[in-house]
């Protein structure tokens, strides 16, 4: 079983739609959670950290469910510029300073 | 503040040649990571350093790969001899130390796109 699993997609949605991605992780001792975004031929960039209480940044909302060991990302009012690969990322003291990256979910927003 | 700096941005070389990739982490960060990304295998961690010391090199594919971090502001990843299957994008990332269980986020450089002919 992979340490971090994501649906690879692609998710094809129209502009203005709401789309949600889920991610599951296997290490129950994980303490740090992030969503990264990677554009084609670019480096991964931090989109947002995920806190136990959930957090929101504009059109983006992240949730953490420790009991079920999954993380979600909700994007409202999708824009063409949201088209990218979204990487679920998990960290744990057991890994030292390492982060474990999921394979990513591809989002394509179309006009 | 300057982000993670990598050079060169693109490298085209012939099989058998030595390749050296360079990375300057964000000032004040004490962890440095080397990744490789391909369409087939995704993002793979090759090696990482804490305070200039290699901690985990289990991702280094074979003896042809080596990495050094002589000081807090510079690291190299060397491939010798290079092979066509080494063609990939190589990313360097840096982060702060772990505090109280929270593993800090990593900041990536723009990557080096390596093509081995």
mmCIF file with all atom_site columns, C-alpha atoms in Angstrom, chain A residues 22-87:
data_model
loop_
_atom_site.group_PDB
_atom_site.id
_atom_site.type_symbol
_atom_site.label_atom_id
_atom_site.label_alt_id
_atom_site.label_comp_id
_atom_site.label_asym_id
_atom_site.label_entity_id
_atom_site.label_seq_id
_atom_site.pdbx_PDB_ins_code
_atom_site.Cartn_x
_atom_site.Cartn_y
_atom_site.Cartn_z
_atom_site.occupancy
_atom_site.B_iso_or_equiv
_atom_site.pdbx_formal_charge
_atom_site.auth_seq_id
_atom_site.auth_comp_id
_atom_site.auth_asym_id
_atom_site.auth_atom_id
_atom_site.pdbx_PDB_model_num
ATOM 1  C CA . UNK A 1 22 ? -9.480  13.330 -1.476  1.00 0.00 ? 22 UNK A CA 1
ATOM 2  C CA . UNK A 1 23 ? -6.272  11.760 -0.352  1.00 0.00 ? 23 UNK A CA 1
ATOM 3  C CA . UNK A 1 24 ? -5.611  8.925  2.097   1.00 0.00 ? 24 UNK A CA 1
ATOM 4  C CA . UNK A 1 25 ? -2.472  8.292  4.109   1.00 0.00 ? 25 UNK A CA 1
ATOM 5  C CA . UNK A 1 26 ? -1.319  5.117  5.811   1.00 0.00 ? 26 UNK A CA 1
ATOM 6  C CA . UNK A 1 27 ? 0.799   6.348  8.731   1.00 0.00 ? 27 UNK A CA 1
ATOM 7  C CA . UNK A 1 28 ? -1.460  7.158  11.660  1.00 0.00 ? 28 UNK A CA 1
ATOM 8  C CA . UNK A 1 29 ? 1.436   8.980  13.345  1.00 0.00 ? 29 UNK A CA 1
ATOM 9  C CA . UNK A 1 30 ? 1.526   11.619 10.603  1.00 0.00 ? 30 UNK A CA 1
ATOM 10 C CA . UNK A 1 31 ? 1.451   15.150 11.955  1.00 0.00 ? 31 UNK A CA 1
ATOM 11 C CA . UNK A 1 32 ? 1.943   17.516 9.032   1.00 0.00 ? 32 UNK A CA 1
ATOM 12 C CA . UNK A 1 33 ? -0.303  17.808 6.010   1.00 0.00 ? 33 UNK A CA 1
ATOM 13 C CA . UNK A 1 34 ? -0.132  19.979 2.933   1.00 0.00 ? 34 UNK A CA 1
ATOM 14 C CA . UNK A 1 35 ? -1.541  20.464 -0.524  1.00 0.00 ? 35 UNK A CA 1
ATOM 15 C CA . UNK A 1 36 ? 0.935   21.437 -3.216  1.00 0.00 ? 36 UNK A CA 1
ATOM 16 C CA . UNK A 1 37 ? 0.179   22.552 -6.725  1.00 0.00 ? 37 UNK A CA 1
ATOM 17 C CA . UNK A 1 38 ? 2.341   21.737 -9.729  1.00 0.00 ? 38 UNK A CA 1
ATOM 18 C CA . UNK A 1 39 ? 1.899   23.380 -13.101 1.00 0.00 ? 39 UNK A CA 1
ATOM 19 C CA . UNK A 1 40 ? 3.140   21.698 -16.242 1.00 0.00 ? 40 UNK A CA 1
ATOM 20 C CA . UNK A 1 41 ? 6.943   21.780 -16.451 1.00 0.00 ? 41 UNK A CA 1
ATOM 21 C CA . UNK A 1 42 ? 7.208   23.735 -13.198 1.00 0.00 ? 42 UNK A CA 1
ATOM 22 C CA . UNK A 1 43 ? 8.214   22.955 -9.650  1.00 0.00 ? 43 UNK A CA 1
ATOM 23 C CA . UNK A 1 44 ? 5.716   21.947 -6.945  1.00 0.00 ? 44 UNK A CA 1
ATOM 24 C CA . UNK A 1 45 ? 4.553   24.927 -4.904  1.00 0.00 ? 45 UNK A CA 1
ATOM 25 C CA . UNK A 1 46 ? 2.804   25.021 -1.562  1.00 0.00 ? 46 UNK A CA 1
ATOM 26 C CA . UNK A 1 47 ? -0.900  25.702 -1.977  1.00 0.00 ? 47 UNK A CA 1
ATOM 27 C CA . UNK A 1 48 ? -1.884  25.429 1.670   1.00 0.00 ? 48 UNK A CA 1
ATOM 28 C CA . UNK A 1 49 ? -1.139  23.658 4.905   1.00 0.00 ? 49 UNK A CA 1
ATOM 29 C CA . UNK A 1 50 ? -3.905  21.517 6.390   1.00 0.00 ? 50 UNK A CA 1
ATOM 30 C CA . UNK A 1 51 ? -4.738  21.958 10.050  1.00 0.00 ? 51 UNK A CA 1
ATOM 31 C CA . UNK A 1 52 ? -6.767  19.714 12.323  1.00 0.00 ? 52 UNK A CA 1
ATOM 32 C CA . UNK A 1 53 ? -9.571  22.256 12.501  1.00 0.00 ? 53 UNK A CA 1
ATOM 33 C CA . UNK A 1 54 ? -9.656  22.666 8.743   1.00 0.00 ? 54 UNK A CA 1
ATOM 34 C CA . UNK A 1 55 ? -8.741  25.855 6.991   1.00 0.00 ? 55 UNK A CA 1
ATOM 35 C CA . UNK A 1 56 ? -9.823  28.055 4.151   1.00 0.00 ? 56 UNK A CA 1
ATOM 36 C CA . UNK A 1 57 ? -7.944  30.329 1.798   1.00 0.00 ? 57 UNK A CA 1
ATOM 37 C CA . UNK A 1 58 ? -10.218 32.162 -0.578  1.00 0.00 ? 58 UNK A CA 1
ATOM 38 C CA . UNK A 1 59 ? -11.815 29.634 -2.879  1.00 0.00 ? 59 UNK A CA 1
ATOM 39 C CA . UNK A 1 60 ? -9.817  26.760 -1.389  1.00 0.00 ? 60 UNK A CA 1
ATOM 40 C CA . UNK A 1 61 ? -10.827 24.744 1.664   1.00 0.00 ? 61 UNK A CA 1
ATOM 41 C CA . UNK A 1 62 ? -8.795  21.931 3.186   1.00 0.00 ? 62 UNK A CA 1
ATOM 42 C CA . UNK A 1 63 ? -10.055 19.396 5.700   1.00 0.00 ? 63 UNK A CA 1
ATOM 43 C CA . UNK A 1 64 ? -8.328  16.717 7.756   1.00 0.00 ? 64 UNK A CA 1
ATOM 44 C CA . UNK A 1 65 ? -10.006 13.599 9.101   1.00 0.00 ? 65 UNK A CA 1
ATOM 45 C CA . UNK A 1 66 ? -7.547  11.849 11.392  1.00 0.00 ? 66 UNK A CA 1
ATOM 46 C CA . UNK A 1 67 ? -9.891  9.018  12.321  1.00 0.00 ? 67 UNK A CA 1
ATOM 47 C CA . UNK A 1 68 ? -10.267 7.975  8.691   1.00 0.00 ? 68 UNK A CA 1
ATOM 48 C CA . UNK A 1 69 ? -6.805  9.167  7.708   1.00 0.00 ? 69 UNK A CA 1
ATOM 49 C CA . UNK A 1 70 ? -7.816  11.287 4.792   1.00 0.00 ? 70 UNK A CA 1
ATOM 50 C CA . UNK A 1 71 ? -7.342  14.855 3.640   1.00 0.00 ? 71 UNK A CA 1
ATOM 51 C CA . UNK A 1 72 ? -9.569  16.762 1.288   1.00 0.00 ? 72 UNK A CA 1
ATOM 52 C CA . UNK A 1 73 ? -9.265  19.843 -0.881  1.00 0.00 ? 73 UNK A CA 1
ATOM 53 C CA . UNK A 1 74 ? -12.309 21.719 -2.113  1.00 0.00 ? 74 UNK A CA 1
ATOM 54 C CA . UNK A 1 75 ? -12.062 24.300 -4.870  1.00 0.00 ? 75 UNK A CA 1
ATOM 55 C CA . UNK A 1 76 ? -15.050 26.557 -5.412  1.00 0.00 ? 76 UNK A CA 1
ATOM 56 C CA . UNK A 1 77 ? -15.788 28.656 -8.477  1.00 0.00 ? 77 UNK A CA 1
ATOM 57 C CA . UNK A 1 78 ? -13.053 26.977 -10.535 1.00 0.00 ? 78 UNK A CA 1
ATOM 58 C CA . UNK A 1 79 ? -10.952 29.168 -12.804 1.00 0.00 ? 79 UNK A CA 1
ATOM 59 C CA . UNK A 1 80 ? -9.069  28.215 -15.942 1.00 0.00 ? 80 UNK A CA 1
ATOM 60 C CA . UNK A 1 81 ? -5.899  29.053 -14.014 1.00 0.00 ? 81 UNK A CA 1
ATOM 61 C CA . UNK A 1 82 ? -6.671  26.338 -11.468 1.00 0.00 ? 82 UNK A CA 1
ATOM 62 C CA . UNK A 1 83 ? -5.741  23.724 -14.062 1.00 0.00 ? 83 UNK A CA 1
ATOM 63 C CA . UNK A 1 84 ? -2.756  21.908 -12.584 1.00 0.00 ? 84 UNK A CA 1
ATOM 64 C CA . UNK A 1 85 ? -1.735  18.782 -10.716 1.00 0.00 ? 85 UNK A CA 1
ATOM 65 C CA . UNK A 1 86 ? -2.554  18.825 -7.011  1.00 0.00 ? 86 UNK A CA 1
ATOM 66 C CA . UNK A 1 87 ? -0.220  16.898 -4.742  1.00 0.00 ? 87 UNK A CA 1
#
